[in-house]
């Protein structure tokens, strides 16, 4: 085998090209080849062979350019190896760590975890994504968890383009929000243990997310300003940052709800000042509360599959029915206006009659010659 003659200097990290003095004979089944050798960012020697010297020269230039930019890494790295390093460097919240981990361990790694990262194509991802044995919405979430790994590989110079770009998935079925009624909220409260009876009332009365509700402290409830301040959430047994910057908010609440909170904490105090706690005074989180919730849903006669999160929809629907604007609803929920409209647009009253009158006035206007 022969390589291009060009001295290699280990101190500079330049690519090596050297001509073999005795090229292999064609009788052995191959002719003259040109080889480029270099060491990647991890110090591991790499090499590529080419039939044409010009192709080898082009590779040499590309390698040297990548080495200068510090973008060259081991092309033999597998998806799982790279993904694990990526996961360890991410500032994920506890629940995000769990969700991303499940996406990788249950779906991505069995499919292509052992494959070299550079060998995975868009067709591979497309076939994998559409064959996932989950609902369309879940498939989208799994793809959204895997995509950032390939995007990071692009930034690191391992691959030129993310194979997750342009992937098409089935659209999830349209699901309109059906808010829980006031009578159902009361039925849930009656079906829960006494120390948790306030929970559905507080969720429906503030619109906070379940994690935000469990992270709520007594000090966050102000009877003077009649507000509840959302500062943190409780996830995975620890206090965690809120979902987004918008999640930090102050929610106005009625006196009746404040009185209910005051009565609750007087009877069920928490060691650490949380509004909700278990029988030992320890704080709760959604995971520990889930089995209690399912029993309460069944006992209250609510539809199977009713979620804790559905009480957030109850709050939003109540604001909309009272005439609140999309901006107001978004602020109270800690969401963007775009997200609020996407989820709740059908809840706002329609202007059908106004539309009919406007079109009729236009069509019946006198014709100007």
Coordinates of N, CA and C in Angstrom, one line a residue, residues 36-138:
X36 N -4.1 8.4 4.0 CA -4.0 9.6 4.8 C -4.1 9.1 6.3
X37 N -3.1 9.5 7.1 CA -3.2 9.1 8.5 C -3.2 10.4 9.3
X38 N -3.9 10.3 10.5 CA -3.9 11.4 11.4 C -4.3 11.0 12.8
X39 N -4.1 11.8 13.7 CA -4.6 11.5 15.1 C -5.8 12.4 15.4
X40 N -6.9 11.9 15.9 CA -8.0 12.7 16.2 C -7.9 13.4 17.5
X41 N -9.0 14.1 17.9 CA -8.9 15.0 19.1 C -8.6 14.2 20.4
X42 N -8.8 12.8 20.4 CA -8.6 12.0 21.5 C -7.2 11.3 21.4
X43 N -6.4 11.6 20.4 CA -5.1 11.1 20.3 C -5.1 9.7 19.6
X44 N -6.2 9.3 19.1 CA -6.3 8.0 18.4 C -6.0 8.1 17.0
X45 N -5.1 7.2 16.5 CA -4.7 7.3 15.1 C -5.8 6.8 14.2
X46 N -6.1 7.6 13.1 CA -7.1 7.3 12.1 C -6.4 7.2 10.8
X47 N -7.1 6.5 9.8 CA -6.5 6.5 8.5 C -7.6 6.3 7.5
X48 N -7.4 6.7 6.3 CA -8.3 6.6 5.2 C -7.5 6.3 3.9
X49 N -8.0 5.4 3.1 CA -7.3 5.0 1.8 C -8.1 5.4 0.6
X50 N -7.4 5.8 -0.4 CA -8.0 6.3 -1.7 C -7.3 5.7 -2.9
X51 N -8.1 5.5 -3.9 CA -7.5 5.0 -5.2 C -6.8 6.1 -5.9
X52 N -7.2 7.4 -5.7 CA -6.6 8.5 -6.4 C -5.9 9.4 -5.5
X53 N -4.7 9.9 -5.9 CA -3.9 10.7 -5.1 C -4.6 12.0 -4.8
X54 N -5.4 12.5 -5.8 CA -6.1 13.8 -5.6 C -7.1 13.7 -4.5
X55 N -7.8 12.5 -4.4 CA -8.8 12.3 -3.3 C -8.1 12.3 -2.0
X56 N -6.9 11.7 -1.9 CA -6.2 11.7 -0.7 C -5.8 13.1 -0.3
X57 N -5.3 13.9 -1.2 CA -4.9 15.3 -0.9 C -6.1 16.1 -0.4
X58 N -7.3 15.9 -1.0 CA -8.5 16.6 -0.5 C -8.8 16.2 0.9
X59 N -8.7 14.9 1.2 CA -8.9 14.4 2.6 C -7.9 15.0 3.5
X60 N -6.7 15.1 3.1 CA -5.6 15.6 4.0 C -5.9 17.1 4.3
X61 N -6.3 17.8 3.4 CA -6.7 19.2 3.6 C -7.9 19.4 4.6
X62 N -8.9 18.5 4.3 CA -10.1 18.6 5.2 C -9.8 18.2 6.6
X63 N -8.9 17.2 6.8 CA -8.5 16.7 8.1 C -7.7 17.8 8.8
X64 N -6.8 18.5 8.1 CA -6.0 19.5 8.8 C -6.8 20.7 9.1
X65 N -7.8 21.0 8.3 CA -8.7 22.1 8.6 C -9.6 21.8 9.8
X66 N -10.0 20.6 9.9 CA -10.9 20.2 11.1 C -10.0 20.2 12.3
X67 N -8.8 19.7 12.2 CA -7.9 19.7 13.4 C -7.7 21.1 13.9
X68 N -7.5 22.1 13.0 CA -7.3 23.4 13.4 C -8.5 24.0 14.1
X69 N -9.7 23.6 13.6 CA -10.9 24.1 14.3 C -11.3 23.4 15.5
X70 N -10.5 22.3 15.8 CA -10.8 21.5 17.0 C -12.1 20.7 16.8
X71 N -12.5 20.3 15.6 CA -13.8 19.7 15.4 C -13.7 18.2 15.1
X72 N -12.5 17.7 15.0 CA -12.3 16.3 14.6 C -12.4 15.3 15.8
X73 N -13.2 14.4 15.7 CA -13.4 13.4 16.7 C -13.4 12.0 16.1
X74 N -13.4 11.0 17.0 CA -13.3 9.6 16.6 C -14.5 9.2 15.7
X75 N -14.3 8.9 14.4 CA -15.5 8.6 13.6 C -16.1 7.2 13.9
X76 N -15.4 6.4 14.8 CA -15.9 5.1 15.1 C -16.8 5.1 16.3
X77 N -17.0 6.3 16.9 CA -17.9 6.4 18.1 C -19.3 5.9 17.7
X78 N -19.9 5.1 18.6 CA -21.3 4.7 18.4 C -22.3 5.7 18.9
X79 N -23.5 5.5 18.5 CA -24.6 6.4 18.9 C -24.7 6.4 20.4
X80 N -24.7 5.2 21.0 CA -24.9 5.1 22.5 C -23.7 5.7 23.2
X81 N -22.5 5.5 22.7 CA -21.3 6.1 23.4 C -21.4 7.7 23.4
X82 N -21.8 8.2 22.3 CA -21.9 9.6 22.1 C -23.1 10.2 22.9
X83 N -24.2 9.5 22.8 CA -25.4 9.9 23.5 C -25.3 9.9 25.0
X84 N -24.5 8.9 25.6 CA -24.3 8.9 27.0 C -23.5 10.1 27.5
X85 N -22.5 10.4 26.7 CA -21.6 11.6 27.0 C -22.5 12.9 26.9
X86 N -23.3 12.9 25.9 CA -24.2 14.1 25.7 C -25.2 14.2 26.9
X87 N -25.8 13.1 27.3 CA -26.7 13.2 28.4 C -26.1 13.7 29.7
X88 N -24.9 13.2 30.0 CA -24.2 13.6 31.2 C -23.8 15.1 31.2
X89 N -23.8 15.7 30.1 CA -23.4 17.1 30.1 C -24.6 18.1 30.0
X90 N -25.9 17.5 30.0 CA -27.1 18.4 29.9 C -27.6 18.8 31.3
X91 N -28.1 20.0 31.4 CA -28.6 20.5 32.6 C -30.1 20.2 32.8
X92 N -30.4 18.9 32.6 CA -31.8 18.5 32.6 C -32.4 18.4 34.0
X93 N -33.7 18.7 34.1 CA -34.4 18.6 35.4 C -34.6 17.1 35.6
X94 N -34.9 16.7 36.9 CA -35.1 15.3 37.2 C -36.0 14.5 36.3
X95 N -37.2 15.1 36.1 CA -38.2 14.4 35.2 C -37.7 14.3 33.8
X96 N -37.0 15.3 33.3 CA -36.5 15.3 31.9 C -35.4 14.2 31.8
X97 N -34.6 14.0 32.8 CA -33.6 13.0 32.8 C -34.3 11.6 32.7
X98 N -35.4 11.4 33.4 CA -36.1 10.2 33.3 C -36.7 10.0 32.0
X99 N -37.4 11.0 31.4 CA -38.0 10.9 30.1 C -37.1 10.6 29.0
X100 N -36.0 11.4 29.0 CA -34.9 11.2 28.0 C -34.3 9.8 28.1
X101 N -34.0 9.4 29.3 CA -33.4 8.1 29.5 C -34.3 6.9 29.0
X102 N -35.6 7.1 29.2 CA -36.6 6.1 28.7 C -36.6 6.0 27.2
X103 N -36.5 7.2 26.6 CA -36.5 7.3 25.1 C -35.3 6.5 24.6
X104 N -34.2 6.7 25.2 CA -32.9 6.1 24.7 C -32.9 4.6 25.0
X105 N -33.1 4.3 26.3 CA -33.0 2.9 26.7 C -34.0 1.9 26.0
X106 N -35.3 2.4 25.9 CA -36.4 1.6 25.4 C -36.5 1.6 23.9
X107 N -36.1 2.7 23.3 CA -36.4 2.8 21.9 C -35.2 3.0 21.0
X108 N -34.3 4.0 21.3 CA -33.2 4.3 20.4 C -32.0 3.3 20.5
X109 N -31.6 3.0 21.7 CA -30.5 2.1 21.8 C -30.7 0.7 21.2
X110 N -31.9 0.1 21.5 CA -32.1 -1.2 20.8 C -32.1 -1.2 19.3
X111 N -32.5 0.0 18.7 CA -32.5 0.1 17.3 C -31.2 0.4 16.6
X112 N -30.4 1.3 17.2 CA -29.2 1.7 16.6 C -28.1 2.2 17.6
X113 N -28.2 1.8 18.8 CA -27.3 2.2 19.8 C -25.9 1.7 19.6
X114 N -25.7 0.6 19.0 CA -24.3 0.0 18.7 C -23.8 0.4 17.4
X115 N -24.5 1.1 16.6 CA -24.1 1.5 15.3 C -23.2 2.8 15.4
X116 N -22.2 2.9 14.4 CA -21.4 4.1 14.4 C -22.3 5.3 14.1
X117 N -22.0 6.4 14.8 CA -22.9 7.6 14.7 C -22.9 8.1 13.2
X118 N -21.8 8.0 12.5 CA -21.7 8.5 11.2 C -22.4 7.6 10.2
X119 N -22.8 6.4 10.6 CA -23.4 5.5 9.6 C -24.9 5.6 9.6
X120 N -25.5 6.3 10.6 CA -27.0 6.4 10.7 C -27.5 7.5 9.7
X121 N -28.4 7.0 8.8 CA -28.9 7.9 7.8 C -30.3 8.4 8.1
X122 N -30.8 9.4 7.3 CA -32.1 9.9 7.5 C -33.2 8.8 7.3
X123 N -32.9 7.9 6.3 CA -33.8 6.8 6.0 C -33.9 5.9 7.2
X124 N -32.8 5.7 7.9 CA -32.8 4.8 9.1 C -33.7 5.4 10.2
X125 N -33.6 6.7 10.4 CA -34.4 7.4 11.4 C -35.8 7.4 11.0
X126 N -36.1 7.6 9.7 CA -37.5 7.7 9.3 C -38.2 6.3 9.5
X127 N -37.5 5.2 9.1 CA -38.1 3.9 9.3 C -38.3 3.6 10.8
X128 N -37.3 3.9 11.6 CA -37.4 3.7 13.0 C -38.5 4.5 13.6
X129 N -38.6 5.7 13.3 CA -39.6 6.6 13.9 C -41.1 6.2 13.6
X130 N -41.3 5.8 12.4 CA -42.7 5.4 12.0 C -43.1 4.0 12.5
X131 N -42.1 3.2 12.9 CA -42.4 1.9 13.4 C -42.4 1.8 14.9
X132 N -42.2 2.9 15.6 CA -42.3 2.9 17.0 C -43.6 2.4 17.5
X133 N -43.7 1.5 18.5 CA -45.0 0.9 18.9 C -45.6 1.8 20.0
X134 N -45.8 3.1 19.6 CA -46.4 4.0 20.6 C -47.3 4.9 19.8
X135 N -48.1 5.7 20.6 CA -49.0 6.7 20.0 C -48.2 7.8 19.2
X136 N -48.8 8.4 18.2 CA -48.1 9.4 17.4 C -47.5 10.5 18.2
X137 N -48.2 11.0 19.3 CA -47.7 12.1 20.1 C -46.5 11.6 20.9
X138 N -46.5 10.3 21.3 CA -45.3 9.8 22.0 C -44.1 9.6 21.1

